[in-house]
CSV table of C-alpha atoms in Angstrom, one decimal:
chain,number,residue,atom,x,y,z
C,1201,MET,CA,-111.9,96.1,-102.5
C,1202,ALA,CA,-112.9,92.2,-103.3
C,1203,HIS,CA,-114.1,90.3,-100.5
C,1204,ILE,CA,-110.9,88.2,-100.7
C,1205,ASP,CA,-107.4,88.9,-101.9
C,1206,LEU,CA,-107.2,88.1,-105.6
C,1207,GLY,CA,-103.5,88.8,-105.4
C,1208,ILE,CA,-104.2,91.1,-108.1
C,1209,ASP,CA,-104.8,94.8,-108.9
C,1210,GLU,CA,-108.3,95.0,-109.0
C,1211,LYS,CA,-108.1,98.2,-111.3
C,1212,GLN,CA,-106.5,96.1,-114.0
C,1213,PHE,CA,-108.3,93.3,-113.7
C,1214,PRO,CA,-111.5,94.8,-112.7
C,1215,GLY,CA,-114.8,92.3,-112.6
C,1216,ILE,CA,-115.0,88.9,-113.6
C,1217,SER,CA,-111.5,89.4,-115.1
C,1218,GLY,CA,-109.9,89.3,-111.3
C,1219,PRO,CA,-111.7,86.1,-110.6
C,1220,MET,CA,-110.6,84.4,-113.5
C,1221,ARG,CA,-107.0,84.7,-112.8
C,1222,TYR,CA,-107.5,84.2,-108.9
C,1223,ARG,CA,-108.8,80.2,-110.1
C,1224,PRO,CA,-107.5,80.0,-113.9
C,1225,GLU,CA,-108.8,76.1,-113.8
C,1226,THR,CA,-112.5,77.4,-113.4
C,1227,ALA,CA,-111.8,80.9,-115.9
C,1228,LYS,CA,-111.3,78.2,-118.6
C,1229,PRO,CA,-114.7,76.4,-118.8
C,1230,LEU,CA,-116.6,79.6,-118.0
C,1231,ASN,CA,-114.9,81.5,-120.8
C,1232,GLU,CA,-115.5,78.5,-123.1
C,1233,LEU,CA,-119.4,78.9,-122.2
C,1234,ALA,CA,-119.4,82.3,-122.8
C,1235,GLU,CA,-117.9,81.8,-126.4
C,1236,VAL,CA,-120.4,79.3,-127.3
C,1237,LEU,CA,-123.6,80.9,-126.3
C,1238,LEU,CA,-122.2,84.7,-127.3
C,1239,ARG,CA,-120.1,84.1,-130.6
C,1240,ALA,CA,-120.2,80.4,-131.9
C,1241,PRO,CA,-122.5,80.4,-135.4
C,1242,HIS,CA,-125.9,80.7,-134.4
C,1243,SER,CA,-129.4,82.0,-136.0
C,1244,LEU,CA,-129.2,84.6,-133.1
C,1245,PRO,CA,-126.8,87.5,-134.4
C,1246,ALA,CA,-123.6,87.8,-131.6
C,1247,GLY,CA,-125.0,91.7,-131.2
C,1248,GLU,CA,-128.4,90.4,-129.8
C,1249,ARG,CA,-126.9,87.5,-127.8
C,1250,GLU,CA,-124.8,90.0,-126.0
C,1251,LEU,CA,-127.7,92.3,-125.4
C,1252,ILE,CA,-129.7,89.7,-124.0
C,1253,ALA,CA,-126.8,89.2,-121.2
C,1254,ALA,CA,-126.8,92.6,-120.8
C,1255,TYR,CA,-130.6,92.8,-120.1
C,1256,VAL,CA,-130.3,89.9,-117.9
C,1257,SER,CA,-127.0,91.5,-116.0
C,1258,GLY,CA,-129.0,94.8,-116.2
C,1259,ARG,CA,-132.2,93.4,-114.2
C,1260,ASN,CA,-129.8,91.8,-111.6
C,1261,GLU,CA,-128.1,95.0,-110.9
C,1262,CYS,CA,-124.2,93.5,-112.3
C,1263,THR,CA,-122.8,97.0,-112.5
C,1264,PHE,CA,-119.5,95.6,-113.8
C,1265,CYS,CA,-121.4,92.6,-116.4
C,1266,CYS,CA,-123.9,95.0,-117.3
C,1267,ALA,CA,-121.4,97.1,-118.5
C,1268,SER,CA,-119.2,95.2,-120.3
C,1269,HIS,CA,-121.9,93.3,-121.7
C,1270,SER,CA,-124.1,96.5,-123.3
C,1271,ALA,CA,-120.5,97.5,-124.5
C,1272,PHE,CA,-119.9,94.3,-126.5
C,1273,ALA,CA,-123.5,94.5,-127.6
C,1274,ALA,CA,-123.3,98.1,-128.9
C,1275,ALA,CA,-120.1,97.0,-130.8
C,1276,GLN,CA,-121.9,94.3,-132.7
C,1277,LEU,CA,-125.4,96.3,-133.1
C,1278,ASP,CA,-126.1,98.7,-135.8
C,1279,GLU,CA,-127.9,100.9,-133.7
C,1280,GLY,CA,-125.0,100.5,-131.2
C,1281,MET,CA,-125.5,101.7,-127.5
C,1282,THR,CA,-128.6,104.1,-128.1
C,1283,LEU,CA,-130.0,100.8,-128.9
C,1284,VAL,CA,-128.9,98.9,-125.7
C,1285,ASP,CA,-130.1,101.8,-123.5
C,1286,GLN,CA,-133.7,101.7,-125.0
C,1287,VAL,CA,-133.8,98.2,-124.6
C,1288,ARG,CA,-132.6,98.2,-120.7
C,1289,ALA,CA,-134.8,101.3,-120.4
C,1290,ASP,CA,-138.4,100.3,-121.6
C,1291,LEU,CA,-138.3,96.8,-123.7
C,1292,ASP,CA,-142.2,97.4,-124.5
C,1293,SER,CA,-141.1,100.8,-126.6
C,1294,ALA,CA,-137.5,99.7,-127.8
C,1295,PRO,CA,-137.1,99.3,-131.5
C,1296,ILE,CA,-136.5,95.8,-131.9
C,1297,SER,CA,-138.0,93.3,-133.9
C,1298,ALA,CA,-141.0,91.1,-132.2
C,1299,LYS,CA,-138.9,88.1,-132.1
C,1300,LEU,CA,-135.9,89.8,-129.6
C,1301,ARG,CA,-138.5,90.8,-127.3
C,1302,ALA,CA,-140.2,87.9,-126.9
C,1303,LEU,CA,-136.7,86.1,-126.4
C,1304,LEU,CA,-135.9,89.4,-123.7
C,1305,ARG,CA,-139.3,88.2,-122.0
C,1306,ILE,CA,-138.3,85.3,-121.6
C,1307,ALA,CA,-134.5,85.9,-120.5
C,1308,GLY,CA,-136.5,88.5,-117.8
C,1309,ALA,CA,-138.1,86.1,-116.5
C,1310,VAL,CA,-135.0,83.3,-116.2
C,1311,GLN,CA,-133.9,86.1,-114.0
C,1312,ILE,CA,-136.2,85.9,-111.7
C,1313,SER,CA,-136.8,82.1,-111.4
C,1314,GLY,CA,-136.9,79.2,-113.8
C,1315,ARG,CA,-140.3,78.6,-113.4
C,1316,ASN,CA,-141.5,82.0,-114.6
C,1317,VAL,CA,-140.6,80.8,-118.1
C,1318,THR,CA,-144.4,79.9,-118.9
C,1319,THR,CA,-145.8,78.3,-122.1
C,1320,GLU,CA,-147.4,81.7,-122.7
C,1321,LEU,CA,-143.8,83.1,-123.0
C,1322,VAL,CA,-142.4,80.5,-125.2
C,1323,ALA,CA,-145.6,79.7,-127.4
C,1324,ASN,CA,-145.1,83.8,-127.9
C,1325,ALA,CA,-141.3,83.6,-128.7
C,1326,ARG,CA,-142.6,80.9,-131.2
C,1327,ALA,CA,-145.1,82.8,-133.0
C,1328,GLU,CA,-142.6,85.4,-133.0
C,1329,GLY,CA,-140.8,83.5,-135.4
C,1330,ALA,CA,-138.1,82.1,-132.7
C,1331,SER,CA,-136.6,78.7,-132.8
C,1332,ASP,CA,-136.7,76.3,-130.5
C,1333,LEU,CA,-132.4,76.6,-130.4
C,1334,GLU,CA,-133.0,80.3,-130.4
C,1335,ILE,CA,-135.8,80.2,-127.0
C,1336,HIS,CA,-133.3,77.3,-125.5
C,1337,ASP,CA,-130.0,79.2,-125.7
C,1338,THR,CA,-131.8,82.4,-124.6
C,1339,VAL,CA,-132.8,80.6,-121.5
C,1340,LEU,CA,-129.2,79.1,-120.9
C,1341,ILE,CA,-127.7,82.7,-121.7
C,1342,ALA,CA,-130.0,84.1,-119.0
C,1343,ALA,CA,-129.2,81.2,-116.3
C,1344,ALA,CA,-125.5,81.3,-117.4
C,1345,PHE,CA,-125.7,85.7,-116.8
C,1346,CYS,CA,-127.4,85.5,-113.7
C,1347,MET,CA,-124.5,82.6,-111.8
C,1348,PHE,CA,-121.8,85.2,-114.0
C,1349,ASN,CA,-123.3,88.4,-112.4
C,1350,ARG,CA,-123.3,86.5,-108.3
C,1351,TYR,CA,-119.8,85.4,-109.1
C,1352,VAL,CA,-118.7,88.9,-109.6
C,1353,ASP,CA,-120.9,90.6,-106.9
C,1354,GLY,CA,-120.4,87.8,-104.6
C,1355,LEU,CA,-117.0,88.5,-104.6
C,1356,GLY,CA,-117.4,92.1,-104.3
C,1357,THR,CA,-115.4,93.2,-107.2
C,1358,PHE,CA,-114.4,96.1,-108.6
C,1359,ALA,CA,-116.4,97.9,-111.3
C,1360,PRO,CA,-114.8,100.6,-113.4
C,1361,GLU,CA,-117.4,103.6,-114.2
C,1362,GLY,CA,-118.3,104.8,-117.8
C,1363,GLN,CA,-118.1,102.8,-121.1
C,1364,ASP,CA,-114.2,104.2,-121.8
C,1365,ALA,CA,-113.2,102.0,-119.3
C,1366,TYR,CA,-114.7,99.1,-121.3
C,1367,ALA,CA,-112.9,99.7,-124.7
C,1368,GLU,CA,-110.5,97.8,-124.9
C,1369,SER,CA,-112.4,94.5,-123.6
C,1370,THR,CA,-114.3,95.5,-126.1
C,1371,ARG,CA,-112.1,95.2,-129.0
C,1372,ARG,CA,-110.5,92.0,-127.8
C,1373,ILE,CA,-113.8,90.0,-127.0
C,1374,VAL,CA,-115.2,91.4,-130.4
C,1375,GLU,CA,-112.1,90.9,-132.2
C,1376,PHE,CA,-110.7,87.7,-130.6
C,1377,GLY,CA,-113.7,86.3,-128.4
C,1378,TYR,CA,-114.3,85.1,-124.8
C,1379,GLY,CA,-110.9,82.5,-125.6
C,1380,SER,CA,-108.7,85.5,-125.4
C,1381,ALA,CA,-108.4,86.2,-122.3
C,1382,ILE,CA,-104.6,84.7,-120.9
C,1383,VAL,CA,-105.9,83.5,-117.9
C,1384,GLN,CA,-102.7,82.4,-115.3
C,1385,PRO,CA,-102.8,82.7,-111.8
C,1386,ALA,CA,-102.4,86.1,-109.9
C,1387,GLY,CA,-98.9,86.9,-109.3
C,1388,GLU,CA,-97.3,84.2,-112.6
C,1389,PRO,CA,-96.0,86.4,-115.4
C,1390,ALA,CA,-98.3,86.4,-118.4
C,1391,ALA,CA,-97.0,83.4,-121.2
């Protein structure tokens, strides 16, 4: 049970969806940020950006965000959940491009502290072909997911177990995006 009364059935609205229904006025800009960072046109494919979110969430031990964004990444990567699991288990041996590996190292540094992003990490990412936009957005995705993870876990929200629990949200996010969530205050009927 969440630390506060969200006014919803947490099993129906797990993880971040409960707090977003509780405070739709904050949910709107948070969903807009997620949409821009993870789905808007970009040189990094959406699946790779979701993988960055899943990687950071896993390092933060945020069960809900790691599971949901792992599912979102897997649905948009040709190698699916196998690749997501490989990256999360061992970044050094995962079968990904050197550029993505360098960006994930930057994301991992941000997860610890923004000050852990070194000129060497950035130079390595550039040497592997990462653009300044890709470096910028990797840092922002990692920082944003540290915030999202702390939001979800700080309120003690419910996280369903098993990938099947994330199938419907995966379908909705991949097909319609983060703006597709109908968010209204708890207790009010959906429009």
